[in-house]
Short mmCIF file of C-alpha atoms in Angstrom, two decimals:
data_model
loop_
_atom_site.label_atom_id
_atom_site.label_comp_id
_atom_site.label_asym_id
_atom_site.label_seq_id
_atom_site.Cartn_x
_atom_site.Cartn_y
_atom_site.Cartn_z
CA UNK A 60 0.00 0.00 0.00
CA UNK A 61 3.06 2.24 0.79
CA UNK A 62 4.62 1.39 -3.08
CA UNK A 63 1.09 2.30 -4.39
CA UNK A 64 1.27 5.76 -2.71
CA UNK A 65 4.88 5.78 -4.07
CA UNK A 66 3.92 5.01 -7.40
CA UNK A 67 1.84 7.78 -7.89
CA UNK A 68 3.76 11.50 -8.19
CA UNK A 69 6.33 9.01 -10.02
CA UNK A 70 3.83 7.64 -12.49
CA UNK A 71 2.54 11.32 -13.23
CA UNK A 72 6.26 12.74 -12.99
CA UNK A 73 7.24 10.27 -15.86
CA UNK A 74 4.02 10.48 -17.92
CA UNK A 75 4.91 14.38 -18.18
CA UNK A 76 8.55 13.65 -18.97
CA UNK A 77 7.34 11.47 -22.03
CA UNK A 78 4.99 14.17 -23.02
CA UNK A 79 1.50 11.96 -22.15
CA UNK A 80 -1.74 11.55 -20.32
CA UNK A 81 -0.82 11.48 -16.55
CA UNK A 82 -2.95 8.36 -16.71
CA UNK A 83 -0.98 6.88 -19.26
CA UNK A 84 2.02 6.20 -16.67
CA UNK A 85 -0.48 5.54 -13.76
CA UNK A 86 -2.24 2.35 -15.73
CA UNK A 87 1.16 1.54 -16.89
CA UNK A 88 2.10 0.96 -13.17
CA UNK A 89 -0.73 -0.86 -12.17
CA UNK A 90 -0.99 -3.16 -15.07
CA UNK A 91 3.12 -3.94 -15.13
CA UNK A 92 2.93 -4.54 -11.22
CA UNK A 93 -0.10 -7.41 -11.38
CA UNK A 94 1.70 -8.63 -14.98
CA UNK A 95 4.79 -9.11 -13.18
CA UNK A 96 3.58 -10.59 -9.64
CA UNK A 97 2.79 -13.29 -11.36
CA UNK A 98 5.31 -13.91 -14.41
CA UNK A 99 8.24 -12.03 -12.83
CA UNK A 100 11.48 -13.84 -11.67
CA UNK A 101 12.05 -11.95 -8.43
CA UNK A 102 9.45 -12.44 -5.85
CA UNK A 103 8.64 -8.67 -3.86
CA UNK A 104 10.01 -6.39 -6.50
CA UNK A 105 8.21 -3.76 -8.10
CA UNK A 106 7.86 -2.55 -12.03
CA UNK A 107 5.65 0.16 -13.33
CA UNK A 108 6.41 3.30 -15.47
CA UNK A 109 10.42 4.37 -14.81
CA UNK A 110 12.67 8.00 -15.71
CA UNK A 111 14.76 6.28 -17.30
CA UNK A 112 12.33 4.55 -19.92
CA UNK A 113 10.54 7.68 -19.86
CA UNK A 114 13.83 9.94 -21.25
CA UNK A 115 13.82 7.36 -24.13
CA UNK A 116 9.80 7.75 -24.96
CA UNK A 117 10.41 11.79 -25.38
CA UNK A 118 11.57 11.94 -29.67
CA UNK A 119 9.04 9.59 -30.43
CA UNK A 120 5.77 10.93 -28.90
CA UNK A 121 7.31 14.40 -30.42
CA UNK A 122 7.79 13.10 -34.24
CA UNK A 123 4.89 10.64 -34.01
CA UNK A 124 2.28 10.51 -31.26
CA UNK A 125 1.29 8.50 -28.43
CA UNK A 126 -0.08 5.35 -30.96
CA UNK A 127 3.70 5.18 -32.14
CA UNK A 128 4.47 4.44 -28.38
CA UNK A 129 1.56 2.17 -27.89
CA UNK A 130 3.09 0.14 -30.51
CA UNK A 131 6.87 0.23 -29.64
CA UNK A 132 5.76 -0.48 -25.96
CA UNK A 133 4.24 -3.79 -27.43
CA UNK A 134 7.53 -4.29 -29.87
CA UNK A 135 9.43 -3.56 -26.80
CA UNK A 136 8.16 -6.65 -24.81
CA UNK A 137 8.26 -8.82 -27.71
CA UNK A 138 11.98 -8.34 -27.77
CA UNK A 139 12.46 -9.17 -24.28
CA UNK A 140 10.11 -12.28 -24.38
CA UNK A 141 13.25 -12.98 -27.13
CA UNK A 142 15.81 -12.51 -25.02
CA UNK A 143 14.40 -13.95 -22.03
CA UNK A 144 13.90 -17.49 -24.07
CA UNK A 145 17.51 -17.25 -25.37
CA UNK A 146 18.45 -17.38 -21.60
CA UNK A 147 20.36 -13.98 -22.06
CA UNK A 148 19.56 -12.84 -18.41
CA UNK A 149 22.71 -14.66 -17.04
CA UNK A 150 24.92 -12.20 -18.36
CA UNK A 151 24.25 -9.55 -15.60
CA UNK A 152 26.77 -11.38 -13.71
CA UNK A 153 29.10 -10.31 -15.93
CA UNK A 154 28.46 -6.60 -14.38
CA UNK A 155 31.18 -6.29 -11.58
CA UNK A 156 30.22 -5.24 -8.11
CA UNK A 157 31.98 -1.84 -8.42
CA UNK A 158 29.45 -1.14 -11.62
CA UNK A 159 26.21 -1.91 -9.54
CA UNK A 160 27.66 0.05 -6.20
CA UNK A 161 27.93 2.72 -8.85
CA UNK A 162 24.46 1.93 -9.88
CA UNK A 163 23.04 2.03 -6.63
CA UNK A 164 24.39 5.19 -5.48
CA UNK A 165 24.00 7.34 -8.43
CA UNK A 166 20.00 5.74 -8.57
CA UNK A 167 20.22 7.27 -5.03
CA UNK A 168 21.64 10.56 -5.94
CA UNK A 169 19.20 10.91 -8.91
CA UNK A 170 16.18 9.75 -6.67
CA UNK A 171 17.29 12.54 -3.38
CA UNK A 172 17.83 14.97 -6.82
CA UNK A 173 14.10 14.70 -7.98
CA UNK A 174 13.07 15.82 -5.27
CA UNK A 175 14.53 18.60 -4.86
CA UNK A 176 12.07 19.95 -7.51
CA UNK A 177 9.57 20.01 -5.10
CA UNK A 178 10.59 22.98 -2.96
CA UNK A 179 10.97 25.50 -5.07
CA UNK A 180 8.93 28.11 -4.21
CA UNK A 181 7.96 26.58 -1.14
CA UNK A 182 8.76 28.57 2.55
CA UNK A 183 9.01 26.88 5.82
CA UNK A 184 5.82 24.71 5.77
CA UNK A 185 7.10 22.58 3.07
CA UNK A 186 10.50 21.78 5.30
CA UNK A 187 8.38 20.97 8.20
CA UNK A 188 5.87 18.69 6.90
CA UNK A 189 8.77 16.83 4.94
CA UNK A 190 11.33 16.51 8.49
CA UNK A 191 7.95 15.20 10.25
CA UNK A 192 7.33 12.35 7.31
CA UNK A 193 11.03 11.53 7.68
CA UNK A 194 10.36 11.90 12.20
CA UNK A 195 7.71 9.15 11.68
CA UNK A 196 9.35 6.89 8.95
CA UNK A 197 12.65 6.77 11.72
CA UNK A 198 11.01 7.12 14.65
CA UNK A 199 7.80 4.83 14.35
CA UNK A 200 9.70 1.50 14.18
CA UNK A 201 11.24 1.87 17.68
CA UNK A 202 7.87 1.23 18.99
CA UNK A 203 5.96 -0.82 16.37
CA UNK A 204 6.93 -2.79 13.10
CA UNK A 205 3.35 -3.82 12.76
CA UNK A 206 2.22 -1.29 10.01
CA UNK A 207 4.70 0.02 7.86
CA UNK A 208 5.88 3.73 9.38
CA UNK A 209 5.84 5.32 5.27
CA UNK A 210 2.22 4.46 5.42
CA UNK A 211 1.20 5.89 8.59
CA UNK A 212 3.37 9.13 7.66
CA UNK A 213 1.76 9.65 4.47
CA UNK A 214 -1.40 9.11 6.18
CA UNK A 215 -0.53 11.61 9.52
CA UNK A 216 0.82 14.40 7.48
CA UNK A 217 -2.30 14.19 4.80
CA UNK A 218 -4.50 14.09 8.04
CA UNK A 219 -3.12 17.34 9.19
CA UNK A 220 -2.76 18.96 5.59
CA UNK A 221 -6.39 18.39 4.86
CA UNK A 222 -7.70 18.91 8.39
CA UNK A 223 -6.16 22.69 9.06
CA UNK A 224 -6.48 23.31 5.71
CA UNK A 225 -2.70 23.78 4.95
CA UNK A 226 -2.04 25.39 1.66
CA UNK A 227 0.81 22.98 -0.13
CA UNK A 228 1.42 21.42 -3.00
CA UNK A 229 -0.82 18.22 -3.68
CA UNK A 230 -0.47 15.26 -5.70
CA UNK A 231 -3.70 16.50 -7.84
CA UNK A 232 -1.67 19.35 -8.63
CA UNK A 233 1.00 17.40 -10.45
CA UNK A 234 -1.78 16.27 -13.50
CA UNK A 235 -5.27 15.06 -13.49
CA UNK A 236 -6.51 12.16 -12.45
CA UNK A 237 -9.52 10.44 -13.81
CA UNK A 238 -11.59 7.54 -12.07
CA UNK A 239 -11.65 4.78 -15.11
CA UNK A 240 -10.16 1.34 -15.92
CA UNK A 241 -7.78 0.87 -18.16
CA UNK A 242 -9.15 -0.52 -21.72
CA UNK A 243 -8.53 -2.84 -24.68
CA UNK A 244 -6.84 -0.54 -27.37
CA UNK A 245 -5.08 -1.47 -30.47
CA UNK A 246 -2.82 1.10 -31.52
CA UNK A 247 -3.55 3.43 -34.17
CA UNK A 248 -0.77 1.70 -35.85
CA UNK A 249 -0.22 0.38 -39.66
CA UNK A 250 2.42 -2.17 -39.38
CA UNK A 251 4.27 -1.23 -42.03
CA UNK A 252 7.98 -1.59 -42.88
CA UNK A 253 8.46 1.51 -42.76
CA UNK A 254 6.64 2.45 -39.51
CA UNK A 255 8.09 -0.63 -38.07
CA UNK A 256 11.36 1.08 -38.86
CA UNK A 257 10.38 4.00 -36.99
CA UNK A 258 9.89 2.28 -33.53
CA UNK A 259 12.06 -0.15 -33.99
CA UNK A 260 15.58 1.39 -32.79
CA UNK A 261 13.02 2.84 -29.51
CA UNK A 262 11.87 -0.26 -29.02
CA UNK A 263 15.46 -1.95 -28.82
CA UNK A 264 17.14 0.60 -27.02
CA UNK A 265 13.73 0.22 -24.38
CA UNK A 266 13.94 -3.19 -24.29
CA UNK A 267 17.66 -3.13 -23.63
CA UNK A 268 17.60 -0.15 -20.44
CA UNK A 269 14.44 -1.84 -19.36
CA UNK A 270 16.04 -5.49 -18.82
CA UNK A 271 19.63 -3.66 -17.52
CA UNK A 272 17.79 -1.75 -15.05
CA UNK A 273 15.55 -4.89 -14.18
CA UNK A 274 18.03 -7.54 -13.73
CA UNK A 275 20.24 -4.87 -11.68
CA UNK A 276 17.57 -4.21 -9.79
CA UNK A 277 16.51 -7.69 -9.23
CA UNK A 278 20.21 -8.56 -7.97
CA UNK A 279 19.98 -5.72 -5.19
CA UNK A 280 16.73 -7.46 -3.96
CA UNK A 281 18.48 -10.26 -3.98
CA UNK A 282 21.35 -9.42 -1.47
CA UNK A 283 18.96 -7.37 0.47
CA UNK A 284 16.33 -10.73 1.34
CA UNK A 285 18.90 -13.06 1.20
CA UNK A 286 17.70 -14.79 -1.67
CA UNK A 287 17.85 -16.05 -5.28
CA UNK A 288 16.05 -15.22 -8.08
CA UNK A 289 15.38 -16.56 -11.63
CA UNK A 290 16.47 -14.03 -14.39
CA UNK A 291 15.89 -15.44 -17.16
CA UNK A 292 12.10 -15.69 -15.68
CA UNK A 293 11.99 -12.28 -14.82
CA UNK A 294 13.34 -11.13 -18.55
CA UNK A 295 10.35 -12.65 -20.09
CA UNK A 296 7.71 -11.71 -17.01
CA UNK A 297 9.04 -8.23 -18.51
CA UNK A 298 8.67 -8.69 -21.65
CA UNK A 299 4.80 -10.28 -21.39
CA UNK A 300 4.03 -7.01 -18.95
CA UNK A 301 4.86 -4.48 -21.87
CA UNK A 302 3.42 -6.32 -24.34
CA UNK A 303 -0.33 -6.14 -22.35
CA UNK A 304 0.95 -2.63 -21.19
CA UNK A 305 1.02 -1.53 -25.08
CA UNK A 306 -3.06 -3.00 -25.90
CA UNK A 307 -4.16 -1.07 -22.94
CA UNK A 308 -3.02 2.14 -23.42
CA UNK A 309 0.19 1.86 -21.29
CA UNK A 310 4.27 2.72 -21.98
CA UNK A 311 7.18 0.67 -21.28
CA UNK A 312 8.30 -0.03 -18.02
CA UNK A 313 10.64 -1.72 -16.23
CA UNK A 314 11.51 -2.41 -12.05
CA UNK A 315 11.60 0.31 -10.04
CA UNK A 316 14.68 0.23 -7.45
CA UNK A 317 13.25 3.27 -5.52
CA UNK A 318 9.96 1.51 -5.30
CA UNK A 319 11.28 -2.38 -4.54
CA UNK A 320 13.30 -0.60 -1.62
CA UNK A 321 10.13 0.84 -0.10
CA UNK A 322 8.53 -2.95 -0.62
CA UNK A 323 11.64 -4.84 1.12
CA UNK A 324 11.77 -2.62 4.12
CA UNK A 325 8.26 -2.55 4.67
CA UNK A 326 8.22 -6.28 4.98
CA UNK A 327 7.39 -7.68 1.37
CA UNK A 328 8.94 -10.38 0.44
CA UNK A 329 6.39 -12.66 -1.74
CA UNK A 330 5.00 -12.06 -4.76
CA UNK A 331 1.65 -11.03 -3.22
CA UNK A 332 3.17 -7.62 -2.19
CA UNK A 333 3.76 -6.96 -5.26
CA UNK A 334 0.05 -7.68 -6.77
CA UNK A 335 -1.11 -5.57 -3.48
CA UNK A 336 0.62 -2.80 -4.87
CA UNK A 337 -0.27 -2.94 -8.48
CA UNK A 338 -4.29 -3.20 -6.93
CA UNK A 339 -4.01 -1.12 -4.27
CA UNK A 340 -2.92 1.44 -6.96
CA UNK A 341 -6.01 1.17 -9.25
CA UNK A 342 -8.08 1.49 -6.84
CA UNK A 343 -6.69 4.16 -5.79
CA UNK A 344 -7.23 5.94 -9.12
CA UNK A 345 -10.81 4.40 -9.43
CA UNK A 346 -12.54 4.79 -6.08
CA UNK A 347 -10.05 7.17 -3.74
CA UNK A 348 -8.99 9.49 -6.51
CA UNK A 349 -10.32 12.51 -4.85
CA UNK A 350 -8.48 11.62 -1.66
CA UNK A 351 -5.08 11.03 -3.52
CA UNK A 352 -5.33 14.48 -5.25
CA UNK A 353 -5.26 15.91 -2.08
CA UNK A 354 -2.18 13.70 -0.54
CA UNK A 355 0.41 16.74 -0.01
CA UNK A 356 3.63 16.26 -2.29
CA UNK A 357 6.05 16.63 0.89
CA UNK A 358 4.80 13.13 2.54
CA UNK A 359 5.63 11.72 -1.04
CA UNK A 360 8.96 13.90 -1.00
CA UNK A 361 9.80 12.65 2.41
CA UNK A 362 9.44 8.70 1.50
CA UNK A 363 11.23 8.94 -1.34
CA UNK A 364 14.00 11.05 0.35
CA UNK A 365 14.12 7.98 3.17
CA UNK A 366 14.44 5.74 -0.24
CA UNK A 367 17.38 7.90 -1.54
CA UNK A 368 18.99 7.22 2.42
CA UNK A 369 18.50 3.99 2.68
CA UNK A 370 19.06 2.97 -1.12
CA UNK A 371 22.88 4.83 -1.06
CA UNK A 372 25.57 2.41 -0.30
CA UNK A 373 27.18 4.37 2.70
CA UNK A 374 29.88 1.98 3.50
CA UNK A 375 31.22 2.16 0.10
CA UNK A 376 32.57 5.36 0.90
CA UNK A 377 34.84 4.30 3.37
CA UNK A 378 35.71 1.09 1.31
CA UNK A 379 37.06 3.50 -1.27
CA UNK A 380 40.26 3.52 0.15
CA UNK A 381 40.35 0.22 0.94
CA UNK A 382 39.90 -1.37 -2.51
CA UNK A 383 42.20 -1.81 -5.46
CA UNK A 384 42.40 2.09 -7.78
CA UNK A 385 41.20 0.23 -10.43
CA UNK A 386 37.56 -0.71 -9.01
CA UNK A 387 37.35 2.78 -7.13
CA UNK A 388 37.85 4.60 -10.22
CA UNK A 389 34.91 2.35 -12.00
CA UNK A 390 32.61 3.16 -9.38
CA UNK A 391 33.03 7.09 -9.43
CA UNK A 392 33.18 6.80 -13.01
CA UNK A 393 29.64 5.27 -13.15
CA UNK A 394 28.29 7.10 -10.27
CA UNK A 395 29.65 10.61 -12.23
CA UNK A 396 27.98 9.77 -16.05
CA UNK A 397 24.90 8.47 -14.29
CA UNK A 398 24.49 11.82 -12.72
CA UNK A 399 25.57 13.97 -15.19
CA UNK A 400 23.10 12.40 -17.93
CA UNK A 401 20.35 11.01 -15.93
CA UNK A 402 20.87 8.10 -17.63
CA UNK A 403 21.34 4.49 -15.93
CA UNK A 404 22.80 2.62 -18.91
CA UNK A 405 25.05 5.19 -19.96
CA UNK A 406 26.81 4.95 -16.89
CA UNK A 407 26.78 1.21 -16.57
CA UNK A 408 27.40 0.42 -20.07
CA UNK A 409 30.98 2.81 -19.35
CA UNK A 410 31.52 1.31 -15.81
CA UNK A 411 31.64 -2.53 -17.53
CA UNK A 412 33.80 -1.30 -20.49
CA UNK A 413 36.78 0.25 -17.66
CA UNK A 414 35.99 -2.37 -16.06
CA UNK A 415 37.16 -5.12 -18.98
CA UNK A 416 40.01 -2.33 -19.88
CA UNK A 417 40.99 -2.08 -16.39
CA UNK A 418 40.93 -6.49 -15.95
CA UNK A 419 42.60 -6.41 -19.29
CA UNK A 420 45.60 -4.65 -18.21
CA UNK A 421 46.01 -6.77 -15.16
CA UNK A 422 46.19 -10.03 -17.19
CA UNK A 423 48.41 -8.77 -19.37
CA UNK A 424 50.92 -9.02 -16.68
CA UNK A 425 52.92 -11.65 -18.24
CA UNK A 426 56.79 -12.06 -16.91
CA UNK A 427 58.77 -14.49 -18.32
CA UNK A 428 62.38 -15.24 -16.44
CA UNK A 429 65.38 -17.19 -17.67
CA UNK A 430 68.25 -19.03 -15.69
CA UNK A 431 70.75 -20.74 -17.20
CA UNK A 432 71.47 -24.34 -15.41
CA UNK A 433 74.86 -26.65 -14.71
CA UNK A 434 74.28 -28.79 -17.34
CA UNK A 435 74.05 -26.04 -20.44
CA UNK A 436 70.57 -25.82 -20.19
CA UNK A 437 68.02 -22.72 -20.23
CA UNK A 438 64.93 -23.00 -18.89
CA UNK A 439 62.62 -20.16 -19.71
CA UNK A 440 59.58 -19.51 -16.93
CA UNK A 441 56.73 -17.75 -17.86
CA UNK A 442 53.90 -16.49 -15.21
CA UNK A 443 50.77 -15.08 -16.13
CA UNK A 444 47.95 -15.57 -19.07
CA UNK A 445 49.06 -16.32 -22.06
CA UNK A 446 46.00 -15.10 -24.65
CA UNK A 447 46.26 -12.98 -27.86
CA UNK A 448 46.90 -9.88 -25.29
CA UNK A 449 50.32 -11.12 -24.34
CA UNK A 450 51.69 -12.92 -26.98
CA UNK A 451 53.73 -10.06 -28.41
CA UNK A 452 55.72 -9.95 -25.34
CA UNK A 453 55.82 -13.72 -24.67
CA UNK A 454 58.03 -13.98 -28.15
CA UNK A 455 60.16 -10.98 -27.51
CA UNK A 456 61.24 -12.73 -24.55
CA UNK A 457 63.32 -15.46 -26.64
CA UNK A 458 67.07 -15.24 -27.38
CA UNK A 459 67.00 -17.74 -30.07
CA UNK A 460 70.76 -17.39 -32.02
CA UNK A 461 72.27 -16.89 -28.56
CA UNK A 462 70.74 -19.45 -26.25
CA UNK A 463 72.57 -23.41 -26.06
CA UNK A 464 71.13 -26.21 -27.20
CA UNK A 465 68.75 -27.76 -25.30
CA UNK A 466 66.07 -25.25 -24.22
CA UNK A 467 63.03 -25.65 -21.67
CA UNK A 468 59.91 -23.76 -21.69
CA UNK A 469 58.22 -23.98 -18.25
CA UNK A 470 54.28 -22.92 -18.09
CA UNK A 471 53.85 -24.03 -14.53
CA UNK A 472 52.60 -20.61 -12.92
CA UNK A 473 50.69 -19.83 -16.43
CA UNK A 474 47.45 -20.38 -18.52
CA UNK A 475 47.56 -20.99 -22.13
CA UNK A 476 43.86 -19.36 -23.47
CA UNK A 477 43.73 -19.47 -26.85
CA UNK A 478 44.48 -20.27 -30.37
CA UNK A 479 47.26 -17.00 -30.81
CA UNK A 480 48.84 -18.59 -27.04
CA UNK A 481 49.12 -21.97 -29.16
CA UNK A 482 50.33 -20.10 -32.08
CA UNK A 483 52.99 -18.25 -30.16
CA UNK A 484 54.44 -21.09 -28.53
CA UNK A 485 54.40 -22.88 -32.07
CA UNK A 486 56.53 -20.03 -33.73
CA UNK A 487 58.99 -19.77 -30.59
CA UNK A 488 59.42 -23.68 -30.81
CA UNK A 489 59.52 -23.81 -34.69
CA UNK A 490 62.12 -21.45 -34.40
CA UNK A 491 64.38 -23.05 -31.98
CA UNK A 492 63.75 -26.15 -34.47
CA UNK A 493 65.00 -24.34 -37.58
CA UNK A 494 68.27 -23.23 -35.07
CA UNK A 495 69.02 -27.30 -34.95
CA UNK A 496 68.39 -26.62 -31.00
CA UNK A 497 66.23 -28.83 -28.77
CA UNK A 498 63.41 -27.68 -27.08
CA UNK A 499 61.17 -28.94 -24.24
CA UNK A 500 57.41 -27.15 -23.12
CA UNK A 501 56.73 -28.30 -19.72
CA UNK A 502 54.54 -27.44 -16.63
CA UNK A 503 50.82 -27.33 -18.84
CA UNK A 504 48.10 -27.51 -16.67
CA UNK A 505 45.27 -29.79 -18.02
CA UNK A 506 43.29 -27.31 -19.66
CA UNK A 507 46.29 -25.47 -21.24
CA UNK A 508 47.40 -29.79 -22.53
CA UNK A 509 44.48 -29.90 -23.93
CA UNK A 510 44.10 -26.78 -25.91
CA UNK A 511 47.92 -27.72 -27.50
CA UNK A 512 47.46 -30.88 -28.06
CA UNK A 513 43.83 -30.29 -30.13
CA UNK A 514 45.49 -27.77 -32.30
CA UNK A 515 49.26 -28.81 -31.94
CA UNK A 516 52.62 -26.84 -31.97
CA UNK A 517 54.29 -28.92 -34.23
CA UNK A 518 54.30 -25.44 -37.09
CA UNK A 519 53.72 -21.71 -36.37
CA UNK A 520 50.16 -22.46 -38.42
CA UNK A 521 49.65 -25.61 -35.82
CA UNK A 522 49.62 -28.19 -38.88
#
């Protein structure tokens, strides 16, 4: 009931950012919610109409109209349906933890930055009513955990608001808000190549920020209950919620970190919380819509600046110092283009690609040592990965016309990855050959045998 509330001013917020109907992002809550309590892969979090789907919507309503969004929102899901049945979803763990601290905070920063919005203008009654939401939300759990304190604060300070007749901003002041259900509606849309050309690159790049900020999201939940969750479930459950989003007059959506946060630490944690919320929320608009336009903005302001609190990653701060340059500077990175563009993916997308430069360079520590021994022989070790990264200075390493005769290549403290690894061993060896000198390669590990022997080192070409 709290995430309902929530939902709201966000719904409206995002529905004006896209440049539609209020109600457009309010039934695309509701119906993405109850589409994704049931089909979703992560039990307890919550999807509905998001900022940063919303900042992609904005060309297309402009050039084409709200039909050309019914339709991509439909194209959208059927893309993700895609991906979730080629089992993509397992690649978020290929998003280091330094990217999703980044994540988390800069969602944080940009959620505490919204806000902000909301007091200009505004004198000293604003500040008070929003310090006494935050006094109840902290305070209220000392005594009681039985209802959730948001709740009761959005319901104390709306008591008081609408009781002395306090003159703030409301929620019915942020757009209009009609009592109807959502309906059937096929776009106003000729599926033609060339229209399908038109949605098509919003439609990817939707399904694509939709799923990144899902499965993020979805990973946070998961370290904050303790528990798993099935991705690749959860990419389709999204995909099947935008699709019925697009027939009923709804726009692409995606999970909702701010939101999910609320959920978790007001006790949800089954799939039922989230199919309260998506309800709760329609019936909201439908039977207490004249009560909700007069909810005053700085309860709303206050939750969602508790969300921003409790959503930032505080101890990262002091683990700054503590971990390696390399993942510090990822997560400022991300936390810094996040910020500065209001745009999640931008600033992951940049935090995983240092991220591979960064792991790149620290592979591509290869040292290779010689010693000559009693007997006349040199025996070469080499420590690190050997891949196509490192083979350039894995040959320079060789003194073929001055080294004896009998010569031993030791890979017992390194990896050989790949077919240009094979390749440079077969060129040092072949050379060494030509030279009339014998030479030994010693120390493979099973996987490294195995790779050799399947393509061979007899030739530089492995024939």
């Amino acid at each position: 009931m709290t995430v309902a509330f929530a939902l709201i001013p966000e719904a409206i917020a995002f529905s004006i950012v896209a440049g539609v109907n209020p109600m457009v992002g309010l039934y695309t809550s509701f119906i993405i919610a109850v589409m994704i309590s049931f089909f979703g892969g992560r039990p307890a979090m919550i999807s509905a109409a998001t900022g940063a789907m919303a900042l992609l919507m904005v060309g297309l309503v402009k050039a084409h109209g709200v039909e050309f969004l019914f339709a991509a929102t439909v194209l959208t899901g059927i893309i993700q349906v895609i991906v979730g049945y080629l089992k993509l979803g397992r690649f978020i763990s290929f998003v280091p933890h330094s990217v999703m601290t980044g994540f988390v905070n800069a969602l944080a920063i940009l959620i505490f930055m919204s806000q902000l919005t909301h007091f200009v203008g505004q004198g000293w009654i604003m500040y008070s009513l929003v310090a006494l939401t935050l006094l109840i939300i902290y305070i209220l759990p000392r005594f009681t955990r039985a209802v959730p304190s948001a709740l009761v604060a959005i319901i104390v300070v709306s008591a008081i608001t609408i009781s002395l007749k306090i003159g703030v901003p409301t929620v019915g002041d942020m757009g209009n808000i009609i009592s109807a259900f959502p309906v059937f509606h096929l776009p106003d849309f000729i599926p033609t190549l060339d229209n399908l050309m038109i949605i098509l690159p919003y439609s990817i790049s939707l399904a694509l920020v939709g799923l990144l900020e899902s499965l993020l999201t979805a990973t946070i939940v998961d370290d904050m209950t303790d528990t798993s969750s099935d991705k690749n479930r959860e990419v389709k459950g999204q995909g099947l919620a935008n699709v019925v989003t697009g027939f009923f007059g709804g726009m692409a959506g995606c999970a909702m970190i701010g939101q999910s946060v609320i959920n978790v630490k007001s006790g949800g944690r089954t799939r039922l919380s989230t199919f309260v919320a998506g309800t709760f929320l329609l019936f909201l608009i439908i039977v207490l819509s004249s009560v909700v336009k007069e909810i005053p903005m700085a309860a709303l302001v206050g939750v969602m600046i508790m969300v921003s609190i409790g959503t930032f990653d505080w101890s990262s701060l002091v683990q700054l110092k503590k971990i390696p340059f390399g993942d510090a500077l990822v997560m400022i990175v991300t936390v810094s283009i996040v910020v500065i563009t209001h745009d999640l993916s931008y600033g992951v997308m940049a935090g995983v690609l240092l991220s591979a430069l960064i792991f790149a360079a620290r592979i591509s520590n290869l040292r290779v040592s010689s010693r000559l021994e009693k007997d006349g022989k040199k025996i070469y070790s080499v420590s690190g990965q050997l891949f196509f990264g490192t083979t350039s200075h894995f040959a320079e390493k060789f003194e073929f016309f001055d080294d004896p005769d009998h010569i031993v290549i030791d890979f017992n403290h390194s990896h050989v990855w790949d077919h240009s690894a094979v390749n440079a061993i077969a060129k040092a060896v072949a050379k060494y050959r030509q030279l009339d000198k014998h030479v030994e390669v010693v120390g493979l590990n099973e996987e490294s045998k195995r790779i050799i022997d399947k393509i061979g080192i007899e030739s530089p070409g492995g024939h």
